[in-house]
PDB file of C-alpha atoms in Angstrom:
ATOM      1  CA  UNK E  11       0.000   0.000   0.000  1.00 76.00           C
ATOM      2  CA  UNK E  12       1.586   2.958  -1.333  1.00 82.00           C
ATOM      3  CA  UNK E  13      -0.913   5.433   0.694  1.00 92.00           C
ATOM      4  CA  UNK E  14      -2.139   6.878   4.088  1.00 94.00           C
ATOM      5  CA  UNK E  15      -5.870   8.120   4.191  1.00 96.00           C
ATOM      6  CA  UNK E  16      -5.595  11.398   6.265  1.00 96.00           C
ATOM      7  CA  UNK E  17      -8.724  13.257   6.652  1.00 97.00           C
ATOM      8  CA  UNK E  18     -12.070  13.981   5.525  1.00 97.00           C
ATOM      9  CA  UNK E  19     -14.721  16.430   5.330  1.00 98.00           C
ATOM     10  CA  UNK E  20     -18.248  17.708   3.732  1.00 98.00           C
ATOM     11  CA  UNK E  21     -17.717  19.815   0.239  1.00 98.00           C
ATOM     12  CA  UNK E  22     -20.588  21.723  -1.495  1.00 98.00           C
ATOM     13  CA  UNK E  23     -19.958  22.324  -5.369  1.00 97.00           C
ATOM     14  CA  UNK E  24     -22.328  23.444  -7.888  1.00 96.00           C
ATOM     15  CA  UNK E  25     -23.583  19.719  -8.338  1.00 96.00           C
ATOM     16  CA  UNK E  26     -24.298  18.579  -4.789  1.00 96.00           C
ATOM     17  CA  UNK E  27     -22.436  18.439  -1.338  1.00 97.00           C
ATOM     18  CA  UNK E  28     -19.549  16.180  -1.790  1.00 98.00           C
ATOM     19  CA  UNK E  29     -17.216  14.277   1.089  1.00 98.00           C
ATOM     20  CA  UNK E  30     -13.410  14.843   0.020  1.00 98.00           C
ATOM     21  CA  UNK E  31     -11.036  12.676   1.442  1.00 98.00           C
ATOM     22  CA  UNK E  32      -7.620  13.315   1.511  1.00 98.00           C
ATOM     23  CA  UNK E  33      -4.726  10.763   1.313  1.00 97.00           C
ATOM     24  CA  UNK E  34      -0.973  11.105   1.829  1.00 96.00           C
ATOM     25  CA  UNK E  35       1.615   8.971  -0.426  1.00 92.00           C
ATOM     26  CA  UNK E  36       3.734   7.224   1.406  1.00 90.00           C
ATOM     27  CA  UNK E  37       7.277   7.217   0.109  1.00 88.00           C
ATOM     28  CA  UNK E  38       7.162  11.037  -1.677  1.00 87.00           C
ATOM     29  CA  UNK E  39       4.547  13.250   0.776  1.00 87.00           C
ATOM     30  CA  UNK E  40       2.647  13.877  -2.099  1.00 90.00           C
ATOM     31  CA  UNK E  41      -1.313  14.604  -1.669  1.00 95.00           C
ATOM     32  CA  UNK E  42      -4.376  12.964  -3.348  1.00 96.00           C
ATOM     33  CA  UNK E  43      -8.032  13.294  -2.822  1.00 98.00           C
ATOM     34  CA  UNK E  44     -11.388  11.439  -3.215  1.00 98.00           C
ATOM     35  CA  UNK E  45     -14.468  12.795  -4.013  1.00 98.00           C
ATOM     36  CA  UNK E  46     -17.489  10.751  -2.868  1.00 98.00           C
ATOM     37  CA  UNK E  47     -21.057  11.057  -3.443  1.00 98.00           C
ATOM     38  CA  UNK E  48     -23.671   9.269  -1.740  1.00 96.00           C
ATOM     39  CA  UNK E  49     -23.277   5.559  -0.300  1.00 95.00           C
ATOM     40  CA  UNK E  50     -20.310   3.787  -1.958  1.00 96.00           C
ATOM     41  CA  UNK E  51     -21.222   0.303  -0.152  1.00 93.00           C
ATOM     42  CA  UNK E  52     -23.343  -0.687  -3.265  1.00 91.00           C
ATOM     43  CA  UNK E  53     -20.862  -1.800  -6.120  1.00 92.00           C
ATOM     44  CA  UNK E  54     -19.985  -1.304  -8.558  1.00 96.00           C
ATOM     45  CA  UNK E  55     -19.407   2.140  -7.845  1.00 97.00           C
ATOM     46  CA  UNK E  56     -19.433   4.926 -10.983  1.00 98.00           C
ATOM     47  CA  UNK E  57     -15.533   5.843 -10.849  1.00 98.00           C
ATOM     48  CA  UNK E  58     -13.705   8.610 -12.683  1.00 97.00           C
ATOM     49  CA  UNK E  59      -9.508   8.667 -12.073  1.00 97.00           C
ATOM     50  CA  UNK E  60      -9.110  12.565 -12.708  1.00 96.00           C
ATOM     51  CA  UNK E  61      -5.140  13.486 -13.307  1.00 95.00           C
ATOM     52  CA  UNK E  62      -4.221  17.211 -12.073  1.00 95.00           C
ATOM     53  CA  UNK E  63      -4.193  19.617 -14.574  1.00 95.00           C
ATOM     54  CA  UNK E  64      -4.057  23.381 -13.376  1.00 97.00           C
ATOM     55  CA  UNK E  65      -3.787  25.414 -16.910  1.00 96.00           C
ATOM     56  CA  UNK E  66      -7.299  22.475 -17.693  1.00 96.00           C
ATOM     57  CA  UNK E  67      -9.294  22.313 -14.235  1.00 97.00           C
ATOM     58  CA  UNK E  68      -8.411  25.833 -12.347  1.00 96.00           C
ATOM     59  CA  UNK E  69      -7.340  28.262 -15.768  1.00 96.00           C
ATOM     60  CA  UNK E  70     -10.167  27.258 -18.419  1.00 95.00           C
ATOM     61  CA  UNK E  71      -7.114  26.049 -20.673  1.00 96.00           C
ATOM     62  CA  UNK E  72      -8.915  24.808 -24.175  1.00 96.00           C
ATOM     63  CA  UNK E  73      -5.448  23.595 -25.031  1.00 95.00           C
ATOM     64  CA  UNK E  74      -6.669  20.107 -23.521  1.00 94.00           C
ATOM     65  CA  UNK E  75     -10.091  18.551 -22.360  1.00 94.00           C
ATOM     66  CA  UNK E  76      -8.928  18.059 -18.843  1.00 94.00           C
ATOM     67  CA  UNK E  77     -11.335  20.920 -17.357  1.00 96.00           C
ATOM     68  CA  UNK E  78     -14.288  19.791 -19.311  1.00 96.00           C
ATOM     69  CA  UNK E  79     -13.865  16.254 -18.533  1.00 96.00           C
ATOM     70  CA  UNK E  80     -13.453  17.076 -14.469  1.00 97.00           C
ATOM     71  CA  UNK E  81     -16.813  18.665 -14.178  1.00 97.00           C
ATOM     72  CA  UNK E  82     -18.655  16.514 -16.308  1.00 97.00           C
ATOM     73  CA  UNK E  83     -17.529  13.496 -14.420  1.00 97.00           C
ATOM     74  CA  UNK E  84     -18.525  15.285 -11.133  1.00 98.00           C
ATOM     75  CA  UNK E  85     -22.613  16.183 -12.653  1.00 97.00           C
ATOM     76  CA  UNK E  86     -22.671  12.996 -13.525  1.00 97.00           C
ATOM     77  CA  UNK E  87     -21.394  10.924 -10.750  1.00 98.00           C
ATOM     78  CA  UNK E  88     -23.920  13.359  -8.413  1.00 97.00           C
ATOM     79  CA  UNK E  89     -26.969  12.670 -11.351  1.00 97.00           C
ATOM     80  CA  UNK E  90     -26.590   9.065 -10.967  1.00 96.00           C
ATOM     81  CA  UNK E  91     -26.495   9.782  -6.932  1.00 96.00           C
ATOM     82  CA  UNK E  92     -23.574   7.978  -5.953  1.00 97.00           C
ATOM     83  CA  UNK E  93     -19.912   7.804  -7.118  1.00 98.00           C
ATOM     84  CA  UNK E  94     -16.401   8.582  -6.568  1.00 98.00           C
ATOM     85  CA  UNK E  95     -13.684  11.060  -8.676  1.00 98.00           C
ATOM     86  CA  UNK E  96      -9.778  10.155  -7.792  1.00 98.00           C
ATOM     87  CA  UNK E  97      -7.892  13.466  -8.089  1.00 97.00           C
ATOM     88  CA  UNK E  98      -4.427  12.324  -8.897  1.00 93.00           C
ATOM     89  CA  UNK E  99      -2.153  14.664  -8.306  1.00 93.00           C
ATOM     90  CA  UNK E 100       0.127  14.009 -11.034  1.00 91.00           C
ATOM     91  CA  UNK E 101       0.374  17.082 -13.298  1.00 93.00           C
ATOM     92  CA  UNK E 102       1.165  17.016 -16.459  1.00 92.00           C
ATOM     93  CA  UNK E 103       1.144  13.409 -16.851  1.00 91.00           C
ATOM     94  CA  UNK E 104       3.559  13.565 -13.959  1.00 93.00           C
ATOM     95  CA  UNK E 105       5.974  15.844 -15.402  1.00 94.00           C
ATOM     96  CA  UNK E 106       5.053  18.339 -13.198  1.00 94.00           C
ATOM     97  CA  UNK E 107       3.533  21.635 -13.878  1.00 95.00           C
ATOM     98  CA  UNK E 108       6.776  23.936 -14.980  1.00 97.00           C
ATOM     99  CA  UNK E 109       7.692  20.912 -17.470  1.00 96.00           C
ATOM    100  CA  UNK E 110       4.365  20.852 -18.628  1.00 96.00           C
ATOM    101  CA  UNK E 111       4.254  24.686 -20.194  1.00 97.00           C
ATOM    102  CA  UNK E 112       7.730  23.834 -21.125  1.00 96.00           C
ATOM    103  CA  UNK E 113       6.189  21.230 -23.357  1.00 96.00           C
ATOM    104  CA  UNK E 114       3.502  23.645 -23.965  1.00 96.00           C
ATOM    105  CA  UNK E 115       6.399  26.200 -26.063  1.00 97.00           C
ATOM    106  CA  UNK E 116       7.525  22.956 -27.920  1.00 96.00           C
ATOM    107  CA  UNK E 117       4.107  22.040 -29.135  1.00 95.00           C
ATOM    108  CA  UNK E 118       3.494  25.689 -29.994  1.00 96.00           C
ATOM    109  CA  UNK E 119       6.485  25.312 -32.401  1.00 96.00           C
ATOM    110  CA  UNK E 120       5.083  22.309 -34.000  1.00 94.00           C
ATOM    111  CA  UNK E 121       5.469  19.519 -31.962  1.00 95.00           C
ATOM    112  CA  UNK E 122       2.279  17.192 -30.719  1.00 93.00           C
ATOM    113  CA  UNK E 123       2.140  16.548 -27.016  1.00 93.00           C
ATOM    114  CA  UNK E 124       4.284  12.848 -27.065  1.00 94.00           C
ATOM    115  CA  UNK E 125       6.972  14.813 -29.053  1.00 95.00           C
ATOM    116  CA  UNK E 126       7.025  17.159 -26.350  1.00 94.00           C
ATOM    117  CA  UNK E 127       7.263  15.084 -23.498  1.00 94.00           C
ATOM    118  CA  UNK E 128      10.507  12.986 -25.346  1.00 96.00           C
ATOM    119  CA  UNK E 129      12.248  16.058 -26.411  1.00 95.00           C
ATOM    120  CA  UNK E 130      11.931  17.413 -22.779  1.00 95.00           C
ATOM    121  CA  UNK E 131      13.706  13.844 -21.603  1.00 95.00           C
ATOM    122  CA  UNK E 132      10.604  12.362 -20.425  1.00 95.00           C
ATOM    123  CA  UNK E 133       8.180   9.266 -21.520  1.00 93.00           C
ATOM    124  CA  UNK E 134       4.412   9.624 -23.517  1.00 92.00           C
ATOM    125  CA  UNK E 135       3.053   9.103 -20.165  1.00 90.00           C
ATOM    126  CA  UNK E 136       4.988   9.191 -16.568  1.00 92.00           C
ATOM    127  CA  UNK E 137       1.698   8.415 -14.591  1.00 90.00           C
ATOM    128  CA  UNK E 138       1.614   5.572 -11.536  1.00 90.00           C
ATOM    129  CA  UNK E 139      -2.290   4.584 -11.633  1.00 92.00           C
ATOM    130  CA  UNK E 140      -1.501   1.420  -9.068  1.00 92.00           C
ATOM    131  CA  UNK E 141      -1.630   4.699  -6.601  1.00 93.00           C
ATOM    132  CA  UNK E 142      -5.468   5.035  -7.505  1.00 95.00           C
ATOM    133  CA  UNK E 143      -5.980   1.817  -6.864  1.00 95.00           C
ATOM    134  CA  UNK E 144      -4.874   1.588  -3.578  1.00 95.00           C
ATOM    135  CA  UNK E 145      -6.975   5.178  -3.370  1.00 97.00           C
ATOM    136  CA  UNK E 146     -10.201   2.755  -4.010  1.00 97.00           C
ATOM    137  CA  UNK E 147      -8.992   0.047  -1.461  1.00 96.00           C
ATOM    138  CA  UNK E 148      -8.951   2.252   1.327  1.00 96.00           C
ATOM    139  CA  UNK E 149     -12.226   3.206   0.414  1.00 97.00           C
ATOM    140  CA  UNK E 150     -13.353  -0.145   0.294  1.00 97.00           C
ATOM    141  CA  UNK E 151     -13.779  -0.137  -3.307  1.00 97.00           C
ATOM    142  CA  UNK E 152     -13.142  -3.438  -5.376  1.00 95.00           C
ATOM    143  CA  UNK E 153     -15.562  -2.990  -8.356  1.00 97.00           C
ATOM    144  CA  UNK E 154     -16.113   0.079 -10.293  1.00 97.00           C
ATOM    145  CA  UNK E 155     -17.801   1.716 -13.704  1.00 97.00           C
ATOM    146  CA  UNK E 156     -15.015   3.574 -14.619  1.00 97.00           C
ATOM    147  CA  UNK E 157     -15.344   6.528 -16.542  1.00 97.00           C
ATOM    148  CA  UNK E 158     -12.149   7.207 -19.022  1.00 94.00           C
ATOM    149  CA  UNK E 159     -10.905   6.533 -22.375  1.00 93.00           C
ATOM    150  CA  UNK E 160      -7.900   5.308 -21.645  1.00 92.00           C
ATOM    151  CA  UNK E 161      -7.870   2.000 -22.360  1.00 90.00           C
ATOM    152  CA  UNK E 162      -4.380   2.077 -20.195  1.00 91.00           C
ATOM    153  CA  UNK E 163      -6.037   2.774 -16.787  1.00 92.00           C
ATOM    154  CA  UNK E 164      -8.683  -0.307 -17.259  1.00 93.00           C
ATOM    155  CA  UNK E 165      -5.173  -2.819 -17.554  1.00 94.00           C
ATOM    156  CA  UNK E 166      -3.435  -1.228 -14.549  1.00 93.00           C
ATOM    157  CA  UNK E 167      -6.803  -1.035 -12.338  1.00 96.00           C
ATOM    158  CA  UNK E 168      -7.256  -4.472 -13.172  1.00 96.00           C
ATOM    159  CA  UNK E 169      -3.946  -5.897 -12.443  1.00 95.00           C
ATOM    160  CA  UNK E 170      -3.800  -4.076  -9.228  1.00 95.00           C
ATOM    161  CA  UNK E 171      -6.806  -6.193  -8.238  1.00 95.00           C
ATOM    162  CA  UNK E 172      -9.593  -3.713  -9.162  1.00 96.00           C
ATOM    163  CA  UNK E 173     -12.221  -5.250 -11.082  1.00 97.00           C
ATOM    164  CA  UNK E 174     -13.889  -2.682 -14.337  1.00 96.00           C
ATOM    165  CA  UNK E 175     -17.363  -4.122 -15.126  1.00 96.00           C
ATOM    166  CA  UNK E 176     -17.715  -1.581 -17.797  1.00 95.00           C
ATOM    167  CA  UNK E 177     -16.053   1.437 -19.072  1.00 95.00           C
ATOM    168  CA  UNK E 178     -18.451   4.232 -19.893  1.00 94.00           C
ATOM    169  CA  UNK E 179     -16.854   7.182 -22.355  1.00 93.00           C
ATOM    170  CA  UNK E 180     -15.994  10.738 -21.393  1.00 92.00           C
ATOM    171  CA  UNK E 181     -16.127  12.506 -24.264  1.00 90.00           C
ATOM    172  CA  UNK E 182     -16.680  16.629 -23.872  1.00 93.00           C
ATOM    173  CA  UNK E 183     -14.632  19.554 -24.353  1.00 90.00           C
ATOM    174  CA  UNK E 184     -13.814  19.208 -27.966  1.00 92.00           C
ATOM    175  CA  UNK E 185     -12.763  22.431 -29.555  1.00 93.00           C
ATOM    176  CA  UNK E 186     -10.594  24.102 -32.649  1.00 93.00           C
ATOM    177  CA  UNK E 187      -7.476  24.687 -29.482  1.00 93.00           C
ATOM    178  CA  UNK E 188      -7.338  20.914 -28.572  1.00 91.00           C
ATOM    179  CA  UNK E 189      -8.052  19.419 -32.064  1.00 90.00           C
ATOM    180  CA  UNK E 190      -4.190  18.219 -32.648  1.00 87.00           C
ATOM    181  CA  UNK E 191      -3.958  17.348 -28.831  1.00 90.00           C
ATOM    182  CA  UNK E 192      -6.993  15.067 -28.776  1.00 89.00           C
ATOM    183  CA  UNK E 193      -5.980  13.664 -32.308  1.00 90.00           C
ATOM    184  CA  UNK E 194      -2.480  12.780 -30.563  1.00 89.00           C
ATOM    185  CA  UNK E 195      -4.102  10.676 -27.576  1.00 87.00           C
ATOM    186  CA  UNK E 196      -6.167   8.595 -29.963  1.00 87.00           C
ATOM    187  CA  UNK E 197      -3.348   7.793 -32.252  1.00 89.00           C
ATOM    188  CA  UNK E 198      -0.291   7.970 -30.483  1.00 87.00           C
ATOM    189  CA  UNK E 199      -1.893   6.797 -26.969  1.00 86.00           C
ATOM    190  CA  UNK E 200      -4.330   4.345 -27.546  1.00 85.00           C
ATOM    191  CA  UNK E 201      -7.449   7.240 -26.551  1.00 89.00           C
ATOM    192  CA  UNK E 202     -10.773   5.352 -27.427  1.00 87.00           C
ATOM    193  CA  UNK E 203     -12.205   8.735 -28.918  1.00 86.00           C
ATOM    194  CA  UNK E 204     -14.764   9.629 -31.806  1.00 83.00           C
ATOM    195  CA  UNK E 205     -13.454  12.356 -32.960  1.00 77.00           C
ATOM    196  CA  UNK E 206     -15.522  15.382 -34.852  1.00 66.00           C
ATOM    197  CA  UNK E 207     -13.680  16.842 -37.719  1.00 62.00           C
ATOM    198  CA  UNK E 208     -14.280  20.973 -37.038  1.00 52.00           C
ATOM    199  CA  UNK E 209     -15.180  23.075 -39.713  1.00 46.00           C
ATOM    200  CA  UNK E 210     -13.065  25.954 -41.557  1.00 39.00           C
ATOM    201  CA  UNK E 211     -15.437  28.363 -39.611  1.00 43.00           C
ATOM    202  CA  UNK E 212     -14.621  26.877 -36.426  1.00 40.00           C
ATOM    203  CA  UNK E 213     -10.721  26.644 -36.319  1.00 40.00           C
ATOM    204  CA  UNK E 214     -10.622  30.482 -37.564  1.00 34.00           C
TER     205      UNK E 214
END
């Protein structure tokens, strides 16, 4: 067990009162947070594994879907009445934030976000999802509906001893800024997407 639950409290947000609950990796100090809705003792349990993104979730970037995807995973995990979000604080796909906008100038000079990330010494994807898992076992969680398209989550969940009975799509957010970004998951990272080609009126 690579975590430490901490603490807990009540959390209003524009889609219902929330409980977060805060957990402490061991080896690195390094924060994470649940947010549950409703009674979680019925599974499976409508799940959504949320990666940090500040420029997405707290700066309205449209340079990803991050944002977009974080608050509709919260409406719908409160419309269905019960749930839980992960918050993995992993920015950046764990290259941390700085990194990140570094790899933000590179992809402004041509390069697509897995470019980016190996020019700047780093892999496609530097993210640990085992720690999620161990998020869900110390919320008693062994069987979820987990809400992604990453196809790469389901096969680390699973070996970790989480069991998926279904993966249900996120899908929101697309927009003439993330076009490129969103074509480079599906192709380069294995993104289950349906992508919408945009118009010439919309990418002007």
């Amino acid at each position: 067990m690579q975590l430490k639950r901490i603490a807990q409290a009540k959390l209003p947000t524009p889609w219902g009162t929330f409980t977060i609950v805060g957990f402490k990796e061991l080896a690195t100090s390094k924060d994470h947070v649940a947010m549950v809705y409703g009674d979680i003792t019925q599974q499976p349990i409508l799940t959504r594994i949320h990666s940090e993104c500040l420029t997405g979730d707290a700066l309205f970037s449209l340079r990803c879907d991050c944002g977009f995807q974080l608050q509709a995973a919260l409406q719908q995990i409160a419309k269905t009445g019960n749930g839980v979000l992960l918050y993995h604080r992993q920015e950046g796909r764990n290259i941390g934030l700085l990194n990140k906008i570094r790899a933000y100038a590179l992809q402004d000079e041509g390069l697509d976000t897995v470019e980016a990330n190996h020019q700047l010494g780093f892999a496609a994807d530097e993210r640990d999802f085992t720690i999620c898992a161990d998020m869900l076992k110390l919320l008693n969680i062994d069987q979820i509906k987990l809400l992604t398209n990453n196809p790469e989550k389901i096969r680390v969940l699973e070996q970790a001893g989480i069991k998926i009975v279904e993966r249900i799509p996120l899908e929101v957010g697309e927009n003439p800024n993330n076009e490129h970004y969103l074509e480079t998951k599906a192709q380069k990272m294995g993104h289950i997407l349906h992508l919408h080609p945009l118009n010439k009126d919309e990418k002007s």
